[in-house]
Coordinates of N, CA, C and O in Angstrom, one line a residue:
M18 N -0.6 -16.7 13.9 CA 0.4 -15.8 14.3 C 0.4 -14.5 13.4 O 0.5 -14.6 12.2
P19 N 0.3 -13.4 14.0 CA 0.2 -12.1 13.2 C 1.5 -11.8 12.6 O 2.6 -12.2 13.1
T20 N 1.4 -11.1 11.4 CA 2.6 -10.7 10.7 C 3.2 -9.5 11.4 O 2.5 -8.6 11.9
S21 N 4.5 -9.4 11.4 CA 5.1 -8.2 12.0 C 5.2 -7.0 10.9 O 5.1 -7.3 9.7
L22 N 5.3 -5.8 11.4 CA 5.3 -4.7 10.6 C 6.6 -4.7 9.8 O 6.7 -4.3 8.6
Q23 N 7.7 -5.3 10.3 CA 9.0 -5.4 9.6 C 8.8 -6.3 8.4 O 9.4 -6.0 7.4
T24 N 8.1 -7.4 8.5 CA 7.9 -8.3 7.4 C 7.1 -7.6 6.3 O 7.5 -7.8 5.1
I25 N 6.1 -6.8 6.6 CA 5.4 -6.0 5.6 C 6.3 -5.0 4.9 O 6.3 -4.9 3.7
K26 N 7.2 -4.3 5.7 CA 8.1 -3.4 5.1 C 9.1 -4.0 4.2 O 9.3 -3.6 3.1
T27 N 9.6 -5.2 4.6 CA 10.6 -5.9 3.8 C 9.9 -6.3 2.4 O 10.5 -6.2 1.4
H28 N 8.7 -6.8 2.5 CA 7.9 -7.2 1.3 C 7.7 -6.0 0.4 O 7.9 -6.1 -0.8
L29 N 7.4 -4.8 0.9 CA 7.2 -3.6 0.1 C 8.5 -3.1 -0.5 O 8.5 -2.6 -1.6
D30 N 9.6 -3.3 0.3 CA 10.9 -2.8 -0.2 C 11.3 -3.5 -1.6 O 11.9 -2.9 -2.4
E31 N 10.8 -4.7 -1.8 CA 11.1 -5.5 -3.0 C 10.3 -4.9 -4.2 O 10.6 -5.2 -5.3
H32 N 9.3 -4.0 -3.9 CA 8.4 -3.5 -5.0 C 8.6 -2.0 -5.2 O 7.7 -1.4 -5.9
I33 N 9.6 -1.4 -4.7 CA 9.8 0.0 -4.9 C 9.9 0.3 -6.4 O 10.6 -0.3 -7.1
G34 N 9.2 1.4 -6.8 CA 9.2 1.7 -8.2 C 8.2 1.1 -9.1 O 8.0 1.4 -10.2
E35 N 7.4 0.1 -8.5 CA 6.4 -0.6 -9.3 C 5.0 0.2 -9.2 O 4.7 0.8 -8.2
N36 N 4.2 0.0 -10.2 CA 2.9 0.6 -10.2 C 2.0 -0.2 -9.4 O 2.1 -1.4 -9.3
L37 N 1.0 0.5 -8.7 CA 0.1 -0.2 -7.8 C -1.2 0.5 -7.7 O -1.4 1.6 -8.2
T38 N -2.2 -0.2 -7.2 CA -3.5 0.4 -6.8 C -3.7 0.2 -5.4 O -3.6 -0.9 -4.8
V39 N -4.1 1.3 -4.7 CA -4.4 1.2 -3.3 C -5.9 1.4 -3.1 O -6.5 2.3 -3.6
V40 N -6.5 0.4 -2.4 CA -7.9 0.5 -2.1 C -8.1 0.7 -0.6 O -7.6 -0.1 0.2
A41 N -8.6 1.9 -0.2 CA -8.7 2.3 1.2 C -10.2 2.5 1.6 O -11.0 2.9 0.8
Q42 N -10.4 2.1 2.8 CA -11.7 2.3 3.4 C -11.9 3.7 3.9 O -11.1 4.1 4.7
A43 N -12.8 4.5 3.2 CA -12.9 5.9 3.6 C -14.1 6.2 4.5 O -14.3 7.3 4.8
G44 N -14.8 5.2 4.8 CA -16.0 5.4 5.6 C -16.8 4.1 5.7 O -16.3 3.0 5.3
R45 N -18.0 4.2 6.2 CA -18.8 3.0 6.4 C -19.0 2.2 5.2 O -18.8 1.0 5.2
K46 N -19.4 2.8 4.1 CA -19.6 2.1 2.8 C -18.9 2.7 1.7 O -19.2 2.5 0.5
K47 N -17.9 3.5 2.0 CA -17.1 4.2 0.9 C -15.7 3.7 0.8 O -15.0 3.5 1.8
V48 N -15.4 3.4 -0.5 CA -14.0 2.9 -0.8 C -13.4 3.8 -1.7 O -14.0 4.3 -2.7
V49 N -12.1 4.1 -1.5 CA -11.3 5.0 -2.4 C -10.2 4.2 -3.1 O -9.5 3.5 -2.4
R50 N -10.2 4.3 -4.4 CA -9.1 3.6 -5.2 C -8.2 4.7 -5.7 O -8.6 5.6 -6.4
R51 N -6.9 4.4 -5.5 CA -5.9 5.4 -6.1 C -4.8 4.6 -6.8 O -4.4 3.5 -6.3
K52 N -4.4 5.1 -7.9 CA -3.3 4.4 -8.7 C -2.1 5.3 -8.6 O -2.2 6.5 -8.6
G53 N -0.9 4.6 -8.5 CA 0.3 5.3 -8.5 C 1.5 4.4 -8.5 O 1.4 3.2 -8.9
T54 N 2.6 4.9 -8.0 CA 3.9 4.2 -7.9 C 4.4 4.2 -6.5 O 4.4 5.2 -5.9
L55 N 4.9 3.0 -6.0 CA 5.5 2.9 -4.7 C 6.8 3.7 -4.8 O 7.7 3.2 -5.5
A56 N 6.9 4.8 -4.1 CA 8.1 5.6 -4.2 C 9.1 5.3 -3.1 O 10.3 5.1 -3.5
E57 N 8.8 5.3 -1.8 CA 9.7 5.1 -0.8 C 9.1 4.3 0.4 O 7.9 4.4 0.6
T58 N 9.9 3.7 1.1 CA 9.5 3.1 2.4 C 10.4 3.6 3.5 O 11.6 3.8 3.3
F59 N 9.7 3.9 4.6 CA 10.4 4.5 5.8 C 10.2 3.5 7.0 O 9.6 2.5 6.8
H60 N 10.6 3.9 8.1 CA 10.5 3.1 9.3 C 9.1 2.6 9.6 O 8.8 1.5 9.9
S61 N 8.1 3.6 9.5 CA 6.7 3.2 9.9 C 5.7 3.6 8.8 O 4.5 3.2 9.0
V62 N 6.1 4.2 7.7 CA 5.2 4.5 6.6 C 5.8 4.2 5.3 O 7.0 4.1 5.1
F63 N 5.0 4.2 4.2 CA 5.4 4.1 2.9 C 4.7 5.2 2.0 O 3.6 5.6 2.4
V64 N 5.4 5.6 1.0 CA 4.9 6.8 0.2 C 4.5 6.3 -1.2 O 5.3 5.5 -1.8
V65 N 3.4 6.7 -1.7 CA 2.9 6.4 -3.1 C 2.8 7.7 -3.8 O 2.1 8.6 -3.4
N66 N 3.5 7.8 -5.0 CA 3.4 8.9 -5.9 C 2.1 8.6 -6.8 O 2.1 7.6 -7.5
L67 N 1.1 9.4 -6.7 CA -0.1 9.2 -7.4 C -0.1 9.7 -8.9 O 0.7 10.6 -9.2
D68 N -0.9 9.0 -9.7 CA -1.1 9.4 -11.1 C -1.8 10.8 -11.1 O -2.8 11.0 -10.5
Q69 N -1.2 11.8 -11.8 CA -1.7 13.1 -11.8 C -3.0 13.2 -12.6 O -3.8 14.1 -12.4
D70 N -3.2 12.3 -13.5 CA -4.4 12.3 -14.3 C -5.7 12.0 -13.5 O -6.8 12.5 -13.8
E71 N -5.5 11.3 -12.4 CA -6.7 10.8 -11.7 C -6.8 11.5 -10.3 O -7.9 11.4 -9.7
N72 N -5.8 12.1 -9.8 CA -5.8 12.7 -8.4 C -5.4 14.1 -8.4 O -4.7 14.6 -9.3
S73 N -5.9 14.8 -7.4 CA -5.6 16.3 -7.3 C -4.3 16.6 -6.5 O -3.9 17.7 -6.4
F74 N -3.7 15.6 -5.9 CA -2.5 15.8 -5.2 C -1.5 14.7 -5.6 O -1.8 13.7 -6.2
E75 N -0.2 15.0 -5.3 CA 0.9 14.2 -5.8 C 1.2 13.0 -5.1 O 1.5 11.9 -5.7
R76 N 1.2 13.0 -3.8 CA 1.7 11.9 -2.9 C 0.7 11.6 -1.8 O 0.0 12.5 -1.3
V77 N 0.8 10.4 -1.4 CA 0.0 10.0 -0.2 C 0.9 9.0 0.6 O 1.7 8.2 0.0
S78 N 0.7 9.0 1.9 CA 1.5 8.0 2.7 C 0.5 7.2 3.5 O -0.5 7.6 3.9
Y79 N 0.9 5.9 3.7 CA 0.2 5.0 4.6 C 1.1 4.3 5.5 O 2.3 4.2 5.3
S80 N 0.6 3.9 6.7 CA 1.4 3.2 7.6 C 1.3 1.7 7.3 O 0.4 1.2 6.7
Y81 N 2.3 0.9 7.8 CA 2.3 -0.5 7.6 C 1.1 -1.1 8.5 O 0.6 -2.2 8.1
A82 N 0.8 -0.4 9.5 CA -0.3 -0.9 10.4 C -1.6 -0.8 9.6 O -2.5 -1.6 9.9
D83 N -1.8 0.1 8.6 CA -3.0 0.1 7.7 C -3.1 -1.2 7.0 O -4.2 -1.8 6.8
L84 N -2.0 -1.8 6.5 CA -2.1 -3.1 5.8 C -2.4 -4.2 6.8 O -3.1 -5.1 6.6
L85 N -1.8 -4.1 8.0 CA -1.9 -5.2 9.0 C -3.4 -5.2 9.5 O -3.9 -6.3 9.7
T86 N -4.0 -4.1 9.7 CA -5.4 -4.0 10.1 C -6.4 -4.1 9.0 O -7.6 -4.0 9.3
K87 N -5.9 -4.2 7.8 CA -6.7 -4.3 6.6 C -7.6 -3.1 6.3 O -8.7 -3.2 5.8
S88 N -7.1 -1.9 6.7 CA -7.7 -0.7 6.4 C -7.5 -0.4 4.9 O -8.3 0.4 4.3
I89 N -6.4 -0.9 4.4 CA -6.1 -0.7 2.9 C -5.6 -2.1 2.4 O -5.2 -2.9 3.1
D90 N -5.8 -2.2 1.0 CA -5.3 -3.3 0.3 C -4.4 -2.7 -0.8 O -4.8 -1.7 -1.4
I91 N -3.4 -3.4 -1.2 CA -2.5 -2.9 -2.3 C -2.4 -4.0 -3.3 O -2.2 -5.2 -3.0
T92 N -2.6 -3.6 -4.6 CA -2.5 -4.6 -5.7 C -1.5 -4.0 -6.6 O -1.6 -2.9 -7.1
F93 N -0.4 -4.8 -6.9 CA 0.6 -4.4 -7.8 C 0.1 -4.8 -9.2 O -0.8 -5.6 -9.4
E94 N 0.8 -4.2 -10.3 CA 0.3 -4.5 -11.6 C 0.2 -5.9 -12.0 O -0.6 -6.3 -12.8
G95 N 1.0 -6.8 -11.4 CA 0.9 -8.2 -11.6 C -0.2 -8.9 -10.9 O -0.2 -10.1 -10.7
D96 N -1.2 -8.1 -10.4 CA -2.4 -8.6 -9.7 C -2.0 -9.3 -8.4 O -2.8 -10.1 -7.9
E97 N -0.9 -8.9 -7.8 CA -0.6 -9.4 -6.5 C -1.2 -8.6 -5.4 O -0.8 -7.4 -5.2
V98 N -2.1 -9.1 -4.6 CA -2.7 -8.3 -3.5 C -1.8 -8.4 -2.3 O -1.4 -9.5 -1.9
V99 N -1.4 -7.3 -1.7 CA -0.5 -7.3 -0.6 C -1.4 -7.0 0.7 O -2.0 -6.0 0.8
D100 N -1.4 -8.0 1.6 CA -2.0 -7.8 2.9 C -1.2 -8.6 3.9 O -0.2 -9.2 3.5
A101 N -1.7 -8.7 5.1 CA -0.9 -9.3 6.1 C -0.7 -10.8 5.8 O 0.4 -11.3 6.1
E102 N -1.6 -11.5 5.2 CA -1.4 -12.9 5.0 C -0.4 -13.2 3.9 O 0.4 -14.1 4.0
V103 N -0.4 -12.3 2.9 CA 0.6 -12.5 1.8 C 2.0 -12.3 2.3 O 2.9 -13.0 2.1
A104 N 2.2 -11.2 3.1 CA 3.5 -10.9 3.7 C 4.0 -12.0 4.6 O 5.1 -12.3 4.7
E105 N 3.0 -12.6 5.4 CA 3.4 -13.7 6.3 C 3.8 -14.9 5.6 O 4.7 -15.6 6.0
A106 N 3.2 -15.2 4.4 CA 3.5 -16.4 3.7 C 4.9 -16.4 3.1 O 5.5 -17.5 2.9
E107 N 5.5 -15.2 2.9 CA 6.8 -15.2 2.2 C 7.9 -15.2 3.2 O 8.0 -15.0 4.2

């Protein structure tokens, strides 16, 4: 049974303000890693404030569907990987 987008949003709401790493698929064999802080969650997207030492821009947003389709993975500082299965288990 697939996880709902609302379940993923609720799980991320619990981690607002925490540091995380986002691993995104940027192409066929290219992966982009970005570190930052989970800033806000909205109806269909969430916003990450990026570390200025490592990135040339301040913020990036992703949709909950990116997590559901495994286009991105999120790891919080406590080594908790957030994806559809983790959100469904809770």
